[in-house]
PDB file of C-alpha atoms in Angstrom:
ATOM      1  CA  UNK A 225    -175.331  49.134-227.700  1.00 67.00           C
ATOM      2  CA  UNK A 226    -177.514  46.318-228.047  1.00 80.00           C
ATOM      3  CA  UNK A 227    -180.195  45.306-230.673  1.00 86.00           C
ATOM      4  CA  UNK A 228    -182.840  47.656-229.060  1.00 89.00           C
ATOM      5  CA  UNK A 229    -180.506  50.504-229.018  1.00 90.00           C
ATOM      6  CA  UNK A 230    -179.807  50.044-232.671  1.00 91.00           C
ATOM      7  CA  UNK A 231    -183.718  50.041-233.715  1.00 93.00           C
ATOM      8  CA  UNK A 232    -184.248  53.101-231.575  1.00 95.00           C
ATOM      9  CA  UNK A 233    -181.531  54.840-233.699  1.00 95.00           C
ATOM     10  CA  UNK A 234    -183.579  53.446-236.637  1.00 96.00           C
ATOM     11  CA  UNK A 235    -186.912  55.054-235.196  1.00 96.00           C
ATOM     12  CA  UNK A 236    -185.290  58.187-234.520  1.00 97.00           C
ATOM     13  CA  UNK A 237    -184.019  58.371-238.255  1.00 97.00           C
ATOM     14  CA  UNK A 238    -187.399  57.566-239.479  1.00 97.00           C
ATOM     15  CA  UNK A 239    -189.194  60.010-237.107  1.00 97.00           C
ATOM     16  CA  UNK A 240    -186.440  62.799-238.614  1.00 97.00           C
ATOM     17  CA  UNK A 241    -186.810  62.015-241.890  1.00 97.00           C
ATOM     18  CA  UNK A 242    -190.741  61.645-242.785  1.00 96.00           C
ATOM     19  CA  UNK A 243    -189.897  60.907-246.609  1.00 96.00           C
ATOM     20  CA  UNK A 244    -188.053  57.810-245.632  1.00 96.00           C
ATOM     21  CA  UNK A 245    -191.202  56.886-243.550  1.00 95.00           C
ATOM     22  CA  UNK A 246    -193.385  57.418-246.598  1.00 96.00           C
ATOM     23  CA  UNK A 247    -191.010  55.111-248.631  1.00 94.00           C
ATOM     24  CA  UNK A 248    -191.164  52.261-246.104  1.00 94.00           C
ATOM     25  CA  UNK A 249    -195.046  52.599-246.097  1.00 94.00           C
ATOM     26  CA  UNK A 250    -194.996  52.030-250.025  1.00 93.00           C
ATOM     27  CA  UNK A 251    -192.690  49.281-249.862  1.00 91.00           C
ATOM     28  CA  UNK A 252    -194.384  47.454-247.324  1.00 89.00           C
ATOM     29  CA  UNK A 253    -198.139  48.048-248.776  1.00 90.00           C
ATOM     30  CA  UNK A 254    -196.931  46.434-251.779  1.00 87.00           C
ATOM     31  CA  UNK A 255    -195.280  43.462-250.245  1.00 86.00           C
ATOM     32  CA  UNK A 256    -197.031  40.027-250.407  1.00 82.00           C
ATOM     33  CA  UNK A 257    -197.927  38.930-246.992  1.00 78.00           C
ATOM     34  CA  UNK A 258    -197.793  35.020-245.828  1.00 77.00           C
ATOM     35  CA  UNK A 259    -195.559  32.316-244.976  1.00 79.00           C
ATOM     36  CA  UNK A 260    -193.869  32.469-248.385  1.00 79.00           C
ATOM     37  CA  UNK A 261    -192.685  36.255-247.787  1.00 78.00           C
ATOM     38  CA  UNK A 262    -188.966  37.089-248.503  1.00 82.00           C
ATOM     39  CA  UNK A 263    -188.057  39.877-246.376  1.00 79.00           C
ATOM     40  CA  UNK A 264    -184.764  40.143-247.983  1.00 79.00           C
ATOM     41  CA  UNK A 265    -186.894  41.748-250.843  1.00 83.00           C
ATOM     42  CA  UNK A 266    -187.304  44.727-248.863  1.00 89.00           C
ATOM     43  CA  UNK A 267    -184.487  47.059-250.130  1.00 90.00           C
ATOM     44  CA  UNK A 268    -185.826  50.558-248.758  1.00 92.00           C
ATOM     45  CA  UNK A 269    -186.379  48.671-245.290  1.00 93.00           C
ATOM     46  CA  UNK A 270    -182.845  47.500-245.337  1.00 92.00           C
ATOM     47  CA  UNK A 271    -181.338  50.588-246.569  1.00 94.00           C
ATOM     48  CA  UNK A 272    -182.912  52.715-243.710  1.00 95.00           C
ATOM     49  CA  UNK A 273    -181.588  50.178-241.444  1.00 94.00           C
ATOM     50  CA  UNK A 274    -178.231  50.387-242.923  1.00 93.00           C
ATOM     51  CA  UNK A 275    -178.135  54.275-242.795  1.00 95.00           C
ATOM     52  CA  UNK A 276    -178.868  54.401-239.242  1.00 96.00           C
ATOM     53  CA  UNK A 277    -176.513  51.822-238.270  1.00 94.00           C
ATOM     54  CA  UNK A 278    -173.672  53.528-240.170  1.00 94.00           C
ATOM     55  CA  UNK A 279    -174.401  56.829-238.642  1.00 95.00           C
ATOM     56  CA  UNK A 280    -174.815  55.319-235.160  1.00 94.00           C
ATOM     57  CA  UNK A 281    -173.057  52.146-234.876  1.00 92.00           C
ATOM     58  CA  UNK A 282    -173.471  49.983-231.933  1.00 88.00           C
ATOM     59  CA  UNK A 283    -169.408  50.283-231.103  1.00 87.00           C
ATOM     60  CA  UNK A 284    -167.525  53.456-231.968  1.00 85.00           C
ATOM     61  CA  UNK A 285    -164.236  51.828-230.925  1.00 89.00           C
ATOM     62  CA  UNK A 286    -163.342  48.504-231.702  1.00 92.00           C
ATOM     63  CA  UNK A 287    -159.929  46.841-230.176  1.00 94.00           C
ATOM     64  CA  UNK A 288    -158.335  43.655-231.990  1.00 94.00           C
ATOM     65  CA  UNK A 289    -155.230  42.019-231.300  1.00 96.00           C
ATOM     66  CA  UNK A 290    -152.964  40.486-234.474  1.00 95.00           C
ATOM     67  CA  UNK A 291    -152.863  36.807-234.228  1.00 96.00           C
ATOM     68  CA  UNK A 292    -149.849  36.836-236.480  1.00 96.00           C
ATOM     69  CA  UNK A 293    -147.604  39.546-238.368  1.00 96.00           C
ATOM     70  CA  UNK A 294    -149.644  41.275-240.713  1.00 94.00           C
ATOM     71  CA  UNK A 295    -149.715  44.622-242.498  1.00 93.00           C
ATOM     72  CA  UNK A 296    -152.608  47.482-242.987  1.00 88.00           C
ATOM     73  CA  UNK A 297    -151.738  49.090-246.124  1.00 86.00           C
ATOM     74  CA  UNK A 298    -147.754  49.564-245.840  1.00 90.00           C
ATOM     75  CA  UNK A 299    -147.660  49.454-242.040  1.00 93.00           C
ATOM     76  CA  UNK A 300    -146.385  46.427-240.475  1.00 96.00           C
ATOM     77  CA  UNK A 301    -148.679  45.275-237.590  1.00 95.00           C
ATOM     78  CA  UNK A 302    -146.419  42.572-235.611  1.00 97.00           C
ATOM     79  CA  UNK A 303    -147.842  39.564-233.852  1.00 97.00           C
ATOM     80  CA  UNK A 304    -149.667  40.208-230.563  1.00 96.00           C
ATOM     81  CA  UNK A 305    -149.891  44.177-231.576  1.00 97.00           C
ATOM     82  CA  UNK A 306    -153.195  45.527-230.542  1.00 96.00           C
ATOM     83  CA  UNK A 307    -154.662  47.837-233.090  1.00 95.00           C
ATOM     84  CA  UNK A 308    -157.857  50.256-232.384  1.00 94.00           C
ATOM     85  CA  UNK A 309    -160.490  50.755-234.922  1.00 90.00           C
ATOM     86  CA  UNK A 310    -162.872  53.902-234.518  1.00 93.00           C
ATOM     87  CA  UNK A 311    -166.114  52.838-236.527  1.00 92.00           C
ATOM     88  CA  UNK A 312    -167.696  56.308-235.961  1.00 91.00           C
ATOM     89  CA  UNK A 313    -165.010  57.907-237.609  1.00 92.00           C
ATOM     90  CA  UNK A 314    -164.714  55.580-240.432  1.00 91.00           C
ATOM     91  CA  UNK A 315    -168.446  56.077-241.050  1.00 92.00           C
ATOM     92  CA  UNK A 316    -168.313  59.810-241.239  1.00 94.00           C
ATOM     93  CA  UNK A 317    -165.278  59.608-243.193  1.00 92.00           C
ATOM     94  CA  UNK A 318    -165.811  62.199-246.463  1.00 93.00           C
ATOM     95  CA  UNK A 319    -163.148  60.628-248.282  1.00 90.00           C
ATOM     96  CA  UNK A 320    -165.029  57.217-248.331  1.00 90.00           C
ATOM     97  CA  UNK A 321    -168.629  58.457-248.115  1.00 91.00           C
ATOM     98  CA  UNK A 322    -168.500  61.856-249.641  1.00 92.00           C
ATOM     99  CA  UNK A 323    -169.163  65.269-248.499  1.00 94.00           C
ATOM    100  CA  UNK A 324    -172.552  64.201-247.062  1.00 94.00           C
ATOM    101  CA  UNK A 325    -171.088  61.626-245.090  1.00 94.00           C
ATOM    102  CA  UNK A 326    -172.929  62.861-241.939  1.00 95.00           C
ATOM    103  CA  UNK A 327    -176.554  63.051-243.517  1.00 96.00           C
ATOM    104  CA  UNK A 328    -178.885  60.209-243.166  1.00 97.00           C
ATOM    105  CA  UNK A 329    -179.128  59.216-246.672  1.00 95.00           C
ATOM    106  CA  UNK A 330    -180.636  55.692-247.263  1.00 95.00           C
ATOM    107  CA  UNK A 331    -180.393  56.155-250.703  1.00 92.00           C
ATOM    108  CA  UNK A 332    -176.743  55.240-250.847  1.00 92.00           C
ATOM    109  CA  UNK A 333    -177.686  51.859-250.051  1.00 90.00           C
ATOM    110  CA  UNK A 334    -179.995  51.289-253.099  1.00 89.00           C
ATOM    111  CA  UNK A 335    -179.478  50.956-256.876  1.00 82.00           C
ATOM    112  CA  UNK A 336    -181.786  50.724-259.836  1.00 72.00           C
ATOM    113  CA  UNK A 337    -182.285  47.711-261.381  1.00 64.00           C
ATOM    114  CA  UNK A 338    -181.001  47.129-264.799  1.00 61.00           C
ATOM    115  CA  UNK A 339    -183.858  45.115-266.120  1.00 65.00           C
ATOM    116  CA  UNK A 340    -186.539  46.496-264.515  1.00 59.00           C
ATOM    117  CA  UNK A 341    -188.173  49.271-262.120  1.00 59.00           C
ATOM    118  CA  UNK A 342    -187.452  48.214-259.001  1.00 69.00           C
ATOM    119  CA  UNK A 343    -184.711  48.699-256.361  1.00 73.00           C
ATOM    120  CA  UNK A 344    -181.776  46.449-255.598  1.00 74.00           C
ATOM    121  CA  UNK A 345    -179.612  46.447-252.432  1.00 75.00           C
ATOM    122  CA  UNK A 346    -176.243  48.365-252.960  1.00 75.00           C
ATOM    123  CA  UNK A 347    -174.066  46.310-250.333  1.00 70.00           C
ATOM    124  CA  UNK A 348    -171.246  48.930-250.045  1.00 74.00           C
ATOM    125  CA  UNK A 349    -173.521  51.848-249.901  1.00 75.00           C
ATOM    126  CA  UNK A 350    -171.150  53.831-252.217  1.00 72.00           C
ATOM    127  CA  UNK A 351    -168.011  53.517-250.304  1.00 76.00           C
ATOM    128  CA  UNK A 352    -164.923  52.106-252.225  1.00 72.00           C
ATOM    129  CA  UNK A 353    -163.898  48.696-251.285  1.00 67.00           C
ATOM    130  CA  UNK A 354    -161.115  46.265-252.245  1.00 57.00           C
ATOM    131  CA  UNK A 355    -161.984  43.830-254.974  1.00 52.00           C
ATOM    132  CA  UNK A 356    -163.798  40.803-253.203  1.00 49.00           C
ATOM    133  CA  UNK A 357    -164.640  42.429-250.132  1.00 48.00           C
ATOM    134  CA  UNK A 358    -168.570  42.543-250.097  1.00 45.00           C
ATOM    135  CA  UNK A 359    -170.266  40.314-248.113  1.00 45.00           C
ATOM    136  CA  UNK A 360    -172.944  39.867-250.947  1.00 41.00           C
ATOM    137  CA  UNK A 361    -172.494  38.026-254.188  1.00 41.00           C
ATOM    138  CA  UNK A 362    -173.035  40.191-256.996  1.00 39.00           C
TER     139      UNK A 362
END
């Protein structure tokens, strides 16, 4: 799937969840416009996109080849071994995302600011992770 396909799923999720549409409208209405606008400061927009892409990933199956001997958990993966990763299964796994894993819930990507009333982006969406795996600094 390409960017257009992902965007179509975002629009589908918004069309079927009017409360998320309203939240984005409120966020955009209060957002300062202009050349200095920092679009990284739109946590609800970010959360909706992340929620839609988690449910409808661009690639549902990825194949990778080990470039050296390694392990996944306790399983040895020898050099030149192909490993398949089913992103859709991981993104719908209840042991990672909870009993509502199949639900469109942008709120899982948000957390309340300790310093004020604003929302912050939760980079892992509530899923567990090993220390140091987050792409965003805290």
